[in-house]
């Protein structure tokens, strides 16, 4: 049973795994189409197998009719409850008269929400075509079939929908005689009459136990699923659409990953979505959620609407319903429009801002059009064309690496890390097809420590895995959650008595059916990724890292016999060794930063991998079901890291090669041009920063009266010349040779300063200067030593002469 209140879908009652469901659950779609789940009431104590729900006019209170309790214990009359969606209080109400509680009845609420109508049904082995009305305020009951004109309906398996006009549409009615789908019955509450309405278009196959819902446009009825009564009760996933404006079956092809065939699902409409939940086949019960999107809203036409199955999986959804894209002409038009607007804005700024005009002029002259002296214009034009082609190639490659980085595939890199201790996994043991009262599970570490206290019986009314081939078999599960003190320790250093390297579970019990072998399933979970702990509210120090959505997906998958955690099924009566390894998956998040290729963001998931070694067990004990020993395969941790094959950093490295090729081509054809030593800081600084920069340059290079080299001419004679003229065309200016020499010296010195500061690395000149200074110092020292030697020789010679000889020598 399902209803919608405040855009939230409520689910109550039904059966799951052969057992009644007593909880009230809700689901709601957020802005990203994720589903938020909640369980406002975990146990209503009311078994609703064939209940009907009706949202009242205040859109808060819900009237619930309990028509049938259980297949084995039917009610003898209809019971009524009120559910308040604001306070989540379920209260019982009383009808003023008893109504037999038929199964397979059809119901609808009036357009004004003041009355509920029950059509037909099956009660105590007999079908009934009566119509009852229940007043939603007073709960007064009226048998409309006893009021003239005494309307009766085809009694069973129908589906009723109330139109905005108040007319109730009864479709797919049948009893022993199938009513053809080329017609529907219309009940008019105002006149208490039933009429036949012919329907054109294709004819859907007659069916039972299907869903029907009125769309948001208030005129289209959607039918889904059911048993095909003319095809041996084969389940169907047909999606049929009835347009009540034209009374025509609309043949809508709904692309996408359709829901699996089923009967007995429930469905609800919220916004532009039809949400289909649950259902069953003869072999399997479903607990999934299927969505059809694109329902037309009021004023739209079903014939022009694009319905599609929505899975919230881009792999399916974008293929069957790709996002709207512009045509090539549209893209060209948008690009041209943007370019035109850009140039208009630039023109306005150019006219209004003097600084911008100066900037664009200098930019154009220095970076775009800057011919060298003595070259014709066609050479500069050719160079400009080559540069523009290189720029276009670079921009195209830049777009390529961005797109490829976004759409890049991923690979997993495996790394093995040796460790000395391993955490013990959580172990779920489920026994299927055994007498629950006789099952015993004992737990013991190989060093003799008992661990039965760490075993918890799981309440299968909350959750139990489903097995497609043992659908009705009893399920008994226990969960082993180790104490955080327990670790498996490596015994490679022979400290065996101090280590715990294995744990054994011994299983005993009797089969429910002696000649049918039961099923034993083992599941291993990493402590922080065990969905059983939050689902069963088990007290443990380990905090789960699973989100509510992940837990819900696991719950739904197990209930649909899609077991996600690689269960281990062991033969009955065997000894089984389970060798496990610890795995950690680092999966890339859906984050734009991961396209860069540095400091990637990951979702880390820890799991357990296992392999089996078995041997025959003890067949002498009739109650022995098996023995499982769990131990590490190796004391290693395997880390699987997901990486993008292509990232922006890889692309930028390749782009450097493209730019190098462009520069090389330009240099080969047009020669090398020296690059300016000034950067963006020098060029585009403003205000006091620019003034400070110019003052520093002037203070260092411009204090003397010499003109700046390369900019000002060597002499005033060349001030107005763009190239050298013949001597006869020059006008000599009187200037002394001494003055010319002084200015030339200063000009050369200034040029050296500029070259040293901005263009040349003077390191080699420093080496030359150092070598020269060292040589000069050595020569000076040698000359000084030679002079000292000569002086010493003279002094020695003079010391051997008498006074007259010294005087003569001096003379």
Tab-separated table of C-alpha atoms in Angstrom, residues 183-415:
chain	number	residue	atom	x	y	z
A	183	UNK	CA	-13.957	-0.609	-22.976
A	184	UNK	CA	-13.885	0.713	-19.415
A	185	UNK	CA	-16.693	1.266	-16.927
A	186	UNK	CA	-17.504	4.753	-15.676
A	187	UNK	CA	-19.160	5.235	-12.317
A	188	UNK	CA	-20.887	8.564	-11.709
A	189	UNK	CA	-21.280	9.184	-7.959
A	190	UNK	CA	-23.743	12.007	-8.589
A	191	UNK	CA	-26.252	9.717	-10.326
A	192	UNK	CA	-25.106	6.385	-8.828
A	193	UNK	CA	-24.904	4.882	-12.293
A	194	UNK	CA	-22.400	2.813	-14.241
A	195	UNK	CA	-21.919	3.203	-17.966
A	196	UNK	CA	-19.697	1.538	-20.564
A	197	UNK	CA	-17.140	3.725	-22.325
A	198	UNK	CA	-15.631	2.396	-25.546
A	199	UNK	CA	-11.865	2.886	-25.900
A	200	UNK	CA	-10.082	3.094	-29.256
A	201	UNK	CA	-6.471	2.416	-30.141
A	202	UNK	CA	-4.513	-0.733	-29.518
A	203	UNK	CA	-5.904	-3.245	-27.002
A	204	UNK	CA	-3.774	-4.174	-23.970
A	205	UNK	CA	-3.971	-7.804	-22.904
A	206	UNK	CA	-6.433	-8.411	-20.040
A	207	UNK	CA	-4.640	-8.753	-16.717
A	208	UNK	CA	-5.037	-8.941	-12.964
A	209	UNK	CA	-3.193	-7.447	-9.967
A	210	UNK	CA	-1.863	-4.368	-11.781
A	211	UNK	CA	-1.426	-0.752	-10.686
A	212	UNK	CA	-3.235	2.316	-11.988
A	213	UNK	CA	-2.534	5.989	-11.264
A	214	UNK	CA	-3.842	9.326	-12.479
A	215	UNK	CA	-1.080	11.502	-13.921
A	216	UNK	CA	-0.266	15.104	-12.966
A	217	UNK	CA	-2.288	16.352	-15.957
A	218	UNK	CA	-5.443	14.933	-14.291
A	219	UNK	CA	-6.551	13.293	-17.559
A	220	UNK	CA	-4.081	10.455	-18.253
A	221	UNK	CA	-4.232	7.088	-16.473
A	222	UNK	CA	-1.113	4.882	-16.289
A	223	UNK	CA	-1.410	1.097	-15.904
A	224	UNK	CA	1.568	-1.163	-15.161
A	225	UNK	CA	2.281	-4.855	-14.609
A	226	UNK	CA	-0.074	-7.634	-13.600
A	227	UNK	CA	-0.811	-11.248	-14.595
A	228	UNK	CA	-1.765	-11.789	-18.230
A	229	UNK	CA	-4.892	-13.907	-17.751
A	230	UNK	CA	-4.934	-15.188	-21.334
A	231	UNK	CA	-1.275	-16.299	-21.263
A	232	UNK	CA	-1.161	-18.766	-18.346
A	233	UNK	CA	-0.807	-16.018	-15.743
A	234	UNK	CA	2.465	-14.810	-17.180
A	235	UNK	CA	3.738	-11.689	-15.420
A	236	UNK	CA	3.957	-8.504	-17.477
A	237	UNK	CA	5.889	-5.265	-17.418
A	238	UNK	CA	3.684	-3.581	-20.016
A	239	UNK	CA	3.222	0.159	-19.534
A	240	UNK	CA	-0.220	1.165	-20.815
A	241	UNK	CA	-1.491	4.730	-21.122
A	242	UNK	CA	-5.175	5.743	-21.341
A	243	UNK	CA	-6.012	9.264	-22.544
A	244	UNK	CA	-9.415	10.139	-21.035
A	245	UNK	CA	-9.719	13.252	-23.196
A	246	UNK	CA	-10.133	11.102	-26.310
A	247	UNK	CA	-10.741	7.720	-24.615
A	248	UNK	CA	-7.905	6.153	-26.526
A	249	UNK	CA	-5.095	3.773	-25.600
A	250	UNK	CA	-1.931	5.743	-26.420
A	251	UNK	CA	0.862	3.557	-27.757
A	252	UNK	CA	3.787	5.134	-25.916
A	253	UNK	CA	7.180	3.516	-26.328
A	254	UNK	CA	8.961	4.120	-23.032
A	255	UNK	CA	12.720	3.764	-23.581
A	256	UNK	CA	15.221	2.834	-20.928
A	257	UNK	CA	15.880	0.006	-18.501
A	258	UNK	CA	12.304	-1.104	-17.765
A	259	UNK	CA	11.115	-2.687	-14.544
A	260	UNK	CA	11.080	-6.470	-14.567
A	261	UNK	CA	7.741	-8.218	-15.164
A	262	UNK	CA	5.704	-8.523	-11.983
A	263	UNK	CA	2.242	-8.543	-10.481
A	264	UNK	CA	0.876	-6.853	-7.394
A	265	UNK	CA	3.201	-3.826	-7.230
A	266	UNK	CA	2.193	-0.516	-5.681
A	267	UNK	CA	2.721	2.805	-7.423
A	268	UNK	CA	2.507	6.513	-6.658
A	269	UNK	CA	2.799	9.725	-8.666
A	270	UNK	CA	4.992	12.566	-7.420
A	271	UNK	CA	5.798	15.588	-9.579
A	272	UNK	CA	6.637	14.227	-13.060
A	273	UNK	CA	7.491	10.716	-11.840
A	274	UNK	CA	5.551	7.478	-11.573
A	275	UNK	CA	7.244	5.420	-8.849
A	276	UNK	CA	6.631	1.656	-8.953
A	277	UNK	CA	7.600	-0.334	-5.851
A	278	UNK	CA	7.750	-4.040	-5.141
A	279	UNK	CA	5.642	-6.777	-6.634
A	280	UNK	CA	6.250	-10.474	-7.194
A	281	UNK	CA	6.414	-13.365	-9.618
A	282	UNK	CA	5.742	-17.004	-8.918
A	283	UNK	CA	9.473	-17.408	-8.132
A	284	UNK	CA	10.573	-14.105	-6.690
A	285	UNK	CA	9.525	-11.138	-4.579
A	286	UNK	CA	10.766	-7.666	-5.513
A	287	UNK	CA	11.794	-4.918	-3.168
A	288	UNK	CA	13.076	-2.489	-5.770
A	289	UNK	CA	12.077	0.996	-6.901
A	290	UNK	CA	11.384	1.722	-10.580
A	291	UNK	CA	10.711	5.203	-11.916
A	292	UNK	CA	9.120	6.532	-15.095
A	293	UNK	CA	9.924	10.207	-15.683
A	294	UNK	CA	8.493	12.806	-18.007
A	295	UNK	CA	4.797	12.568	-17.102
A	296	UNK	CA	2.959	15.516	-18.651
A	297	UNK	CA	1.733	18.216	-16.316
A	298	UNK	CA	-1.649	19.916	-16.441
A	299	UNK	CA	-2.117	21.540	-19.845
A	300	UNK	CA	0.480	19.319	-21.570
A	301	UNK	CA	-0.316	16.501	-23.973
A	302	UNK	CA	0.624	12.888	-23.373
A	303	UNK	CA	1.257	12.463	-27.113
A	304	UNK	CA	4.085	15.006	-27.167
A	305	UNK	CA	5.578	14.013	-23.825
A	306	UNK	CA	8.777	11.994	-23.673
A	307	UNK	CA	8.394	9.296	-21.046
A	308	UNK	CA	11.427	7.213	-20.119
A	309	UNK	CA	12.569	4.781	-17.442
A	310	UNK	CA	14.812	6.612	-15.020
A	311	UNK	CA	17.473	4.657	-13.097
A	312	UNK	CA	19.688	7.464	-11.751
A	313	UNK	CA	22.505	5.712	-13.595
A	314	UNK	CA	24.068	7.943	-16.295
A	315	UNK	CA	25.078	4.892	-18.324
A	316	UNK	CA	21.414	4.088	-18.980
A	317	UNK	CA	19.685	7.444	-18.594
A	318	UNK	CA	21.912	9.499	-20.909
A	319	UNK	CA	21.664	6.863	-23.646
A	320	UNK	CA	17.872	6.673	-23.670
A	321	UNK	CA	17.221	10.288	-22.706
A	322	UNK	CA	20.329	12.330	-23.498
A	323	UNK	CA	20.530	15.899	-22.203
A	324	UNK	CA	19.252	18.530	-24.599
A	325	UNK	CA	22.011	19.750	-26.910
A	326	UNK	CA	22.182	22.629	-29.368
A	327	UNK	CA	22.429	21.852	-33.046
A	328	UNK	CA	25.579	22.772	-34.956
A	329	UNK	CA	23.867	25.842	-36.359
A	330	UNK	CA	22.777	26.845	-32.873
A	331	UNK	CA	26.288	26.471	-31.499
A	332	UNK	CA	27.714	28.581	-34.359
A	333	UNK	CA	25.049	31.225	-33.751
A	334	UNK	CA	25.808	31.372	-30.023
A	335	UNK	CA	29.558	31.643	-30.666
A	336	UNK	CA	29.105	34.431	-33.228
A	337	UNK	CA	26.752	36.256	-30.865
A	338	UNK	CA	29.224	36.050	-27.995
A	339	UNK	CA	32.063	37.256	-30.225
A	340	UNK	CA	29.951	40.162	-31.498
A	341	UNK	CA	28.973	41.208	-27.982
A	342	UNK	CA	32.613	40.967	-26.878
A	343	UNK	CA	33.819	43.272	-29.656
A	344	UNK	CA	31.012	45.754	-29.006
A	345	UNK	CA	31.973	45.917	-25.323
A	346	UNK	CA	35.663	46.299	-26.223
A	347	UNK	CA	34.823	49.122	-28.672
A	348	UNK	CA	32.809	51.003	-26.045
A	349	UNK	CA	35.582	50.626	-23.469
A	350	UNK	CA	38.154	51.726	-26.062
A	351	UNK	CA	36.214	54.924	-26.756
A	352	UNK	CA	35.571	55.732	-23.099
A	353	UNK	CA	38.905	54.842	-21.447
A	354	UNK	CA	42.182	56.584	-22.333
A	355	UNK	CA	44.196	54.073	-20.325
A	356	UNK	CA	42.614	51.203	-22.210
A	357	UNK	CA	43.471	52.866	-25.544
A	358	UNK	CA	47.082	53.244	-24.478
A	359	UNK	CA	47.160	49.638	-23.286
A	360	UNK	CA	45.681	48.199	-26.489
A	361	UNK	CA	47.984	50.319	-28.646
A	362	UNK	CA	51.104	49.159	-26.828
A	363	UNK	CA	49.821	45.584	-26.814
A	364	UNK	CA	49.165	45.629	-30.532
A	365	UNK	CA	52.524	47.147	-31.397
A	366	UNK	CA	54.684	45.067	-29.058
A	367	UNK	CA	52.987	41.689	-29.271
A	368	UNK	CA	51.095	41.589	-32.558
A	369	UNK	CA	52.614	43.865	-35.190
A	370	UNK	CA	56.290	44.573	-34.612
A	371	UNK	CA	58.350	44.362	-37.838
A	372	UNK	CA	62.129	44.435	-37.565
A	373	UNK	CA	64.104	47.280	-39.081
A	374	UNK	CA	64.828	46.702	-42.736
A	375	UNK	CA	62.223	43.933	-43.228
A	376	UNK	CA	59.301	44.312	-45.682
A	377	UNK	CA	55.754	44.153	-44.330
A	378	UNK	CA	54.969	40.858	-46.052
A	379	UNK	CA	57.560	39.114	-43.867
A	380	UNK	CA	55.925	40.410	-40.685
A	381	UNK	CA	52.489	39.500	-42.056
A	382	UNK	CA	53.662	35.946	-42.757
A	383	UNK	CA	55.119	35.661	-39.270
A	384	UNK	CA	51.841	36.909	-37.806
A	385	UNK	CA	49.855	34.289	-39.766
A	386	UNK	CA	52.165	31.507	-38.573
A	387	UNK	CA	51.836	32.740	-35.000
A	388	UNK	CA	48.038	32.845	-35.235
A	389	UNK	CA	47.986	29.305	-36.621
A	390	UNK	CA	50.170	28.176	-33.728
A	391	UNK	CA	47.863	29.960	-31.276
A	392	UNK	CA	44.784	28.281	-32.805
A	393	UNK	CA	46.521	24.889	-32.677
A	394	UNK	CA	47.436	25.457	-29.021
A	395	UNK	CA	43.889	26.504	-28.079
A	396	UNK	CA	42.433	23.517	-29.919
A	397	UNK	CA	44.804	21.182	-28.106
A	398	UNK	CA	43.934	22.869	-24.807
A	399	UNK	CA	40.233	22.181	-25.412
A	400	UNK	CA	41.124	18.618	-26.377
A	401	UNK	CA	43.023	17.925	-23.157
A	402	UNK	CA	40.224	19.455	-21.045
A	403	UNK	CA	37.543	17.320	-22.716
A	404	UNK	CA	39.698	14.195	-22.609
A	405	UNK	CA	40.540	14.779	-18.954
A	406	UNK	CA	36.856	15.007	-18.071
A	407	UNK	CA	35.903	11.900	-20.069
A	408	UNK	CA	39.019	9.920	-19.263
A	409	UNK	CA	38.708	6.260	-18.379
A	410	UNK	CA	40.076	4.957	-15.090
A	411	UNK	CA	42.402	2.105	-14.208
A	412	UNK	CA	43.093	0.353	-10.926
A	413	UNK	CA	46.615	0.042	-9.616
A	414	UNK	CA	47.316	-2.788	-7.182
A	415	UNK	CA	49.730	-2.422	-4.280
